[in-house]
Short mmCIF file of C-alpha atoms in Angstrom, two decimals:
data_model
loop_
_atom_site.label_atom_id
_atom_site.label_comp_id
_atom_site.label_asym_id
_atom_site.label_seq_id
_atom_site.Cartn_x
_atom_site.Cartn_y
_atom_site.Cartn_z
CA ARG A 8 -69.04 54.35 71.33
CA LEU A 9 -69.50 52.89 67.85
CA GLY A 10 -66.63 51.25 65.97
CA PHE A 11 -63.67 49.01 66.71
CA THR A 12 -61.51 49.53 69.79
CA GLY A 13 -58.37 48.36 68.01
CA GLY A 14 -57.02 46.47 65.04
CA ILE A 15 -54.82 46.61 61.97
CA ASP A 16 -56.42 48.34 58.98
CA SER A 17 -54.47 46.75 56.13
CA ALA A 18 -55.23 47.63 52.51
CA GLY A 19 -54.00 44.22 51.34
CA LYS A 20 -51.50 43.00 48.79
CA HIS A 21 -52.71 45.26 45.94
CA ASP A 22 -53.57 48.55 47.55
CA CYS A 23 -50.66 48.60 49.98
CA LEU A 24 -48.56 49.48 46.92
CA ILE A 25 -50.88 52.34 45.96
CA ALA A 26 -50.90 53.66 49.54
CA ALA A 27 -47.12 53.55 49.78
CA ASN A 28 -46.68 55.29 46.42
CA ARG A 29 -48.96 58.08 47.66
CA GLY A 30 -47.07 58.41 50.92
CA LEU A 31 -49.99 57.11 52.98
CA PRO A 32 -49.52 54.93 56.08
CA GLU A 33 -50.36 51.26 55.49
CA PRO A 34 -49.41 48.49 57.94
CA TYR A 35 -48.61 45.68 55.47
CA ALA A 36 -46.42 47.99 53.37
CA HIS A 37 -44.72 49.16 56.58
CA PHE A 38 -44.05 45.55 57.59
CA LEU A 39 -42.58 44.77 54.16
CA SER A 40 -40.42 47.89 54.26
CA GLU A 41 -39.11 47.10 57.75
CA ALA A 42 -38.24 43.59 56.57
CA GLY A 43 -36.50 44.90 53.44
CA LEU A 44 -39.12 43.21 51.23
CA PHE A 45 -41.21 46.08 49.86
CA GLU A 46 -39.29 46.56 46.60
CA LEU A 47 -39.28 42.78 46.07
CA HIS A 48 -43.07 42.73 46.41
CA ALA A 49 -43.47 45.77 44.14
CA ARG A 50 -41.31 44.26 41.38
CA ASP A 51 -43.18 40.96 41.61
CA PHE A 52 -46.56 42.66 41.25
CA ALA A 53 -45.31 44.71 38.30
CA GLU A 54 -45.01 41.37 36.49
CA ARG A 55 -48.63 40.53 37.35
CA HIS A 56 -50.22 43.69 35.96
CA PRO A 57 -53.95 43.70 35.05
CA PRO A 58 -55.98 42.99 33.10
CA ILE A 59 -54.80 39.47 32.30
CA ARG A 60 -51.27 38.89 33.63
CA CYS A 61 -52.68 39.12 37.16
CA TYR A 62 -54.32 35.77 36.29
CA THR A 63 -52.00 34.09 33.80
CA ASN A 64 -48.81 34.72 35.78
CA VAL A 65 -49.01 31.79 38.20
CA THR A 66 -45.38 31.82 39.31
CA PRO A 67 -44.95 31.73 43.09
CA SER A 68 -44.59 34.86 45.16
CA THR A 69 -41.05 36.08 45.72
CA LEU A 70 -41.86 36.73 49.39
CA PRO A 71 -40.98 34.30 52.20
CA ASP A 72 -43.93 32.41 53.67
CA ASP A 73 -44.36 34.60 56.75
CA ALA A 74 -44.46 37.77 54.62
CA TYR A 75 -47.10 36.45 52.17
CA CYS A 76 -50.11 38.70 52.67
CA ASP A 77 -52.69 36.14 53.86
CA ASN A 78 -50.14 34.54 56.19
CA TRP A 79 -49.29 37.97 57.62
CA ILE A 80 -53.00 38.74 58.11
CA GLY A 81 -53.64 35.39 59.80
CA ALA A 82 -50.68 35.81 62.15
CA ARG A 83 -51.74 39.34 63.12
CA ALA A 84 -55.29 38.10 63.76
CA LEU A 85 -53.92 35.47 66.14
CA ASP A 86 -51.90 38.16 67.92
CA LEU A 87 -55.00 40.32 68.37
CA LEU A 88 -57.08 37.39 69.61
CA LYS A 89 -54.47 36.33 72.14
CA ALA A 90 -54.33 39.91 73.45
CA VAL A 91 -58.05 40.01 74.34
CA PRO A 92 -58.41 39.95 78.15
CA ALA A 93 -59.83 36.68 79.48
CA GLY A 94 -63.52 36.81 80.30
CA LYS A 95 -64.16 39.97 78.27
CA PRO A 96 -66.70 39.85 75.40
CA TRP A 97 -65.12 40.47 72.01
CA PHE A 98 -65.91 40.81 68.33
CA MET A 99 -63.27 40.32 65.65
CA GLN A 100 -63.49 40.76 61.88
CA ILE A 101 -60.67 39.23 59.83
CA ASN A 102 -60.44 40.11 56.13
CA PHE A 103 -58.05 37.89 54.21
CA ALA A 104 -56.84 39.29 50.89
CA GLY A 105 -57.33 36.01 49.02
CA PRO A 106 -58.44 34.19 47.11
CA HIS A 107 -57.91 37.12 44.76
CA GLU A 108 -55.89 38.03 41.74
CA PRO A 109 -53.02 38.24 41.18
CA LEU A 110 -52.82 34.50 41.58
CA ASP A 111 -49.58 34.56 43.54
CA VAL A 112 -49.05 31.67 45.95
CA THR A 113 -46.07 30.69 48.08
CA GLU A 114 -43.62 27.99 47.03
CA ALA A 115 -45.19 25.74 49.68
CA MET A 116 -48.65 26.20 48.14
CA LEU A 117 -47.64 25.95 44.47
CA HIS A 118 -48.10 22.21 43.92
CA LEU A 119 -50.97 21.44 46.33
CA TYR A 120 -53.44 20.85 43.50
CA ASP A 121 -51.18 19.51 40.73
CA HIS A 122 -53.13 16.23 40.87
CA VAL A 123 -56.53 17.90 40.36
CA ASP A 124 -58.11 18.71 37.01
CA PHE A 125 -60.74 21.39 37.61
CA PRO A 126 -63.73 22.03 35.33
CA LEU A 127 -62.71 24.50 32.64
CA PRO A 128 -64.49 27.86 32.35
CA LEU A 129 -67.62 28.03 30.24
CA ASN A 130 -67.42 29.60 26.83
CA ASN A 131 -63.82 30.81 27.04
CA HIS A 132 -61.83 30.95 23.81
CA ARG A 133 -58.83 33.15 24.61
CA ILE A 134 -56.62 31.02 26.86
CA GLU A 135 -55.34 27.45 26.56
CA PRO A 136 -56.78 24.76 28.89
CA ASP A 137 -53.42 24.12 30.60
CA SER A 138 -53.22 27.78 31.59
CA HIS A 139 -56.77 27.67 32.98
CA GLN A 140 -55.84 24.62 35.06
CA ALA A 141 -52.79 26.39 36.49
CA MET A 142 -54.85 29.45 37.42
CA ARG A 143 -57.58 27.41 39.09
CA ARG A 144 -55.05 25.32 41.00
CA ASN A 145 -53.50 28.47 42.44
CA TYR A 146 -56.95 29.82 43.31
CA ALA A 147 -57.76 26.57 45.13
CA ALA A 148 -54.43 26.67 46.97
CA MET A 149 -55.19 30.22 48.15
CA THR A 150 -58.54 29.00 49.47
CA GLU A 151 -56.97 26.04 51.27
CA ASN A 152 -54.37 28.31 52.87
CA ILE A 153 -57.12 30.53 54.27
CA ASP A 154 -58.96 27.44 55.50
CA ALA A 155 -55.83 26.43 57.41
CA TRP A 156 -55.70 29.86 59.06
CA VAL A 157 -59.36 29.58 60.02
CA GLY A 158 -58.47 26.28 61.69
CA LYS A 159 -55.67 27.98 63.64
CA LEU A 160 -58.03 30.74 64.75
CA VAL A 161 -60.69 28.25 65.86
CA ALA A 162 -58.00 26.37 67.81
CA ALA A 163 -57.00 29.65 69.48
CA VAL A 164 -60.62 30.22 70.52
CA ALA A 165 -60.70 26.71 71.98
CA ALA A 166 -57.43 27.35 73.83
CA ARG A 167 -59.12 30.33 75.49
CA GLY A 168 -61.93 28.02 76.61
CA GLU A 169 -64.44 30.02 74.57
CA GLN A 170 -65.50 27.53 71.90
CA ASP A 171 -68.88 27.04 73.58
CA ASN A 172 -69.86 30.72 73.50
CA THR A 173 -68.30 31.95 70.24
CA LEU A 174 -70.17 32.38 66.96
CA ILE A 175 -68.07 32.02 63.81
CA VAL A 176 -69.15 33.48 60.46
CA TYR A 177 -67.33 32.65 57.22
CA ALA A 178 -68.20 34.73 54.17
CA SER A 179 -66.76 36.61 51.20
CA ASP A 180 -67.47 39.97 49.61
CA HIS A 181 -67.49 38.62 46.04
CA GLY A 182 -66.40 35.79 43.78
CA ASP A 183 -64.54 35.82 40.47
CA GLU A 184 -65.56 35.00 36.91
CA LEU A 185 -62.27 33.08 36.41
CA GLY A 186 -62.71 33.08 32.64
CA ASP A 187 -66.38 32.13 32.28
CA ASN A 188 -67.71 33.73 29.09
CA ASP A 189 -64.29 35.34 28.58
CA GLN A 190 -64.86 37.44 31.72
CA TRP A 191 -62.55 37.99 34.69
CA HIS A 192 -62.62 39.81 38.02
CA LYS A 193 -65.90 40.67 39.78
CA CYS A 194 -68.63 43.33 39.43
CA LEU A 195 -70.95 41.41 37.08
CA PRO A 196 -74.37 40.01 38.12
CA THR A 197 -73.38 36.42 37.31
CA HIS A 198 -73.34 33.83 40.08
CA GLY A 199 -69.58 33.42 39.72
CA SER A 200 -69.28 36.97 40.98
CA ILE A 201 -72.19 37.42 43.42
CA HIS A 202 -72.92 33.93 44.81
CA VAL A 203 -70.51 33.58 47.74
CA PRO A 204 -70.19 31.15 50.66
CA LEU A 205 -71.87 31.99 53.95
CA ILE A 206 -71.24 29.58 56.82
CA ILE A 207 -72.35 30.27 60.39
CA ALA A 208 -71.38 27.92 63.21
CA GLY A 209 -71.47 28.03 66.97
CA PRO A 210 -73.45 27.10 70.07
CA GLY A 211 -77.15 26.65 69.40
CA VAL A 212 -76.82 26.93 65.62
CA HIS A 213 -79.07 24.44 63.84
CA ALA A 214 -77.12 22.22 61.43
CA GLY A 215 -78.45 22.43 57.91
CA HIS A 216 -78.43 24.15 54.54
CA VAL A 217 -80.52 27.25 53.85
CA THR A 218 -81.62 27.68 50.23
CA THR A 219 -83.52 30.93 50.75
CA PRO A 220 -81.51 33.78 49.15
CA VAL A 221 -79.79 36.04 51.69
CA ASP A 222 -77.46 39.03 51.46
CA LEU A 223 -74.29 40.12 53.23
CA VAL A 224 -76.19 43.12 54.65
CA ASP A 225 -78.18 40.55 56.64
CA LEU A 226 -75.09 39.81 58.73
CA HIS A 227 -75.25 43.20 60.42
CA ALA A 228 -78.88 42.67 61.40
CA THR A 229 -78.13 39.11 62.51
CA LEU A 230 -75.19 39.93 64.76
CA VAL A 231 -76.96 42.87 66.38
CA ASP A 232 -80.01 40.67 66.92
CA LEU A 233 -77.95 37.91 68.55
CA THR A 234 -76.36 40.35 70.99
CA GLY A 235 -79.76 41.68 72.03
CA ALA A 236 -78.76 45.20 71.05
CA GLU A 237 -80.96 47.70 69.24
CA ARG A 238 -80.19 48.43 65.61
CA VAL A 239 -79.12 52.01 64.96
CA ALA A 240 -80.76 52.01 61.53
CA ALA A 241 -83.41 49.64 60.26
CA GLY A 242 -85.74 49.54 57.31
CA ALA A 243 -85.65 48.71 53.63
CA GLY A 244 -82.15 47.93 52.41
CA SER A 245 -80.60 47.56 55.86
CA GLY A 246 -80.83 43.77 56.01
CA GLU A 247 -82.89 41.16 57.83
CA SER A 248 -81.84 39.01 60.76
CA LEU A 249 -80.94 35.42 59.89
CA SER A 250 -81.51 34.35 63.50
CA PRO A 251 -84.59 32.26 62.63
CA ALA A 252 -82.53 30.17 60.19
CA LEU A 253 -79.90 29.60 62.89
CA ARG A 254 -82.69 28.05 64.99
CA GLY A 255 -83.89 25.90 62.08
CA VAL A 256 -86.87 28.13 61.27
CA GLU A 257 -87.65 29.04 57.66
CA LEU A 258 -86.88 32.62 56.69
CA GLY A 259 -89.82 34.87 55.92
CA TRP A 260 -89.01 35.93 52.38
CA ALA A 261 -88.68 34.28 48.98
CA ALA A 262 -86.36 36.56 47.00
CA ARG A 263 -83.58 39.06 47.57
CA SER A 264 -81.92 41.82 45.57
CA SER A 265 -78.29 42.58 44.86
CA GLY A 266 -76.68 45.34 42.87
CA LEU A 267 -73.62 47.29 41.85
CA GLY A 268 -73.16 50.30 39.59
CA GLY A 269 -75.76 50.17 36.85
CA TRP A 270 -77.43 46.80 37.51
CA ARG A 271 -79.74 45.21 40.08
CA THR A 272 -80.81 41.59 40.42
CA TRP A 273 -83.82 39.85 41.96
CA PHE A 274 -83.22 36.18 42.78
CA ASP A 275 -85.70 33.68 44.20
CA GLY A 276 -83.50 30.59 44.36
CA ARG A 277 -84.29 29.50 40.81
CA TYR A 278 -84.92 32.50 38.58
CA LYS A 279 -82.61 35.50 38.48
CA TYR A 280 -83.88 38.71 36.93
CA VAL A 281 -81.22 41.31 36.07
CA HIS A 282 -82.38 44.87 35.39
CA ASN A 283 -80.47 47.42 33.33
CA HIS A 284 -77.94 44.93 32.02
CA HIS A 285 -77.21 42.90 28.91
CA GLY A 286 -74.75 40.11 28.22
CA GLY A 287 -72.27 42.21 26.29
CA LEU A 288 -71.28 44.39 29.25
CA THR A 289 -68.02 43.88 31.14
CA ALA A 290 -66.98 44.76 34.69
CA ARG A 291 -65.41 47.97 33.39
CA ASP A 292 -68.76 49.00 31.88
CA VAL A 293 -71.06 48.43 34.84
CA VAL A 294 -69.26 50.05 37.78
CA PRO A 295 -69.51 53.72 36.67
CA ALA A 296 -73.01 53.31 35.22
CA SER A 297 -76.21 54.67 36.78
CA PHE A 298 -79.20 52.46 37.51
CA ASP A 299 -82.14 52.95 35.16
CA THR A 300 -85.50 52.31 36.83
CA SER A 301 -87.38 52.43 33.52
CA VAL A 302 -89.39 49.31 32.69
CA ASN A 303 -87.87 49.53 29.21
CA ALA A 304 -84.27 49.19 30.44
CA PRO A 305 -82.40 46.13 29.08
CA ALA A 306 -82.91 43.05 31.22
CA LEU A 307 -82.06 39.37 31.50
CA LEU A 308 -83.97 36.44 32.98
CA ILE A 309 -81.98 33.32 33.83
CA ASP A 310 -83.39 29.95 34.94
CA LEU A 311 -80.57 28.76 37.18
CA GLY A 312 -82.43 25.54 37.88
CA ASN A 313 -81.97 24.45 34.27
CA ASP A 314 -79.13 26.75 33.20
CA PRO A 315 -76.55 26.96 36.01
CA GLY A 316 -73.98 28.30 33.56
CA GLU A 317 -76.23 31.27 32.78
CA GLN A 318 -75.94 30.86 29.02
CA HIS A 319 -79.53 31.62 28.01
CA ASP A 320 -81.69 34.69 28.52
CA ILE A 321 -85.33 33.55 28.67
CA SER A 322 -86.95 36.95 29.28
CA VAL A 323 -88.62 36.84 25.84
CA GLU A 324 -89.76 33.24 26.36
CA GLN A 325 -91.14 33.88 29.87
CA PRO A 326 -92.57 37.43 29.87
CA PRO A 327 -94.91 36.86 32.88
CA ILE A 328 -92.00 35.77 35.10
CA ALA A 329 -89.82 38.63 33.89
CA ALA A 330 -92.61 41.18 34.44
CA ARG A 331 -93.38 39.89 37.96
CA MET A 332 -89.75 39.89 39.04
CA ARG A 333 -89.15 43.34 37.51
CA SER A 334 -92.12 44.70 39.44
CA GLU A 335 -90.89 43.15 42.71
CA LEU A 336 -87.35 44.42 42.19
CA LEU A 337 -88.34 47.98 41.31
CA ALA A 338 -90.67 48.09 44.33
CA GLU A 339 -87.73 47.04 46.52
CA VAL A 340 -85.49 49.70 44.96
CA ALA A 341 -88.15 52.37 45.50
CA ALA A 342 -88.41 51.37 49.17
CA CYS A 343 -84.64 51.77 49.53
CA THR A 344 -84.41 55.37 48.37
CA THR A 345 -83.11 56.45 51.77
CA ASN A 346 -80.55 53.60 51.76
CA PRO A 347 -79.77 53.04 48.06
CA LEU A 348 -78.63 49.59 47.06
CA GLY A 349 -75.16 49.21 45.56
#
């Protein structure tokens, strides 16, 4: 039978409020209600309303530490792991809510990075530097808190005597602009949004750093491959196994695509071609848009090797590179018509 045999399907710190307001069952909202904390959480989030207060309001959460969403998720994950019968194979997926706006942290996390001055966002003119520092310090504290929970989960695996036969994958679904170019949230084809960490560790995994572009869809193919199972669906757009890289073998491709809403990218580790997009679009613009396969659609070409801040479109200066990458991307999109990207 396909699917999970158990778990806790939490909507997280944001959407638990929406679910509760619609009368839908949601485990984190239920926990808060049972603890008499739901209204406290709702009032706190009302003061962190998008689009900008969810970033600029860096006051600590009004919840006690154990009720803070990521701490609740980590504790429930430990409960589930400890309940797995000894000697039985298992797979667990843990989705922490953070680091994510609103930038609420606990009192214990609030001052962890007071001594650190982070690089300020590129090309941002709307918010004072001190406010940017406060936001980035909270974001870093959220990340460190999750790292601590990962450590607790790894220790729990070791306590079960399973550290020598457990593969651990650390990844994220997206990043955040955090003010670069006066942009916030996700959804844009910039590296701040789409370039996320992917760390795989475990027995037999070759230590090293892979620079070949990969995609989150590759994780499905990789995990199925490692179990020796047969993939239910394979083909263009369904991902490629990263197993060779885990053995220290070079991956067999040079570029990968990514996409959401109206845009698609083609990235080869240095150049990033973005089709059907221009620099003036925001996250609100791109999500509902349709992808235009026309060769005349607006496009960007970024040389990340020389322009990591993605400030300069060189598509006019480098037409051969732009044309080649457009051709490769549109061929990939055409091959994915049965499994559309994005």
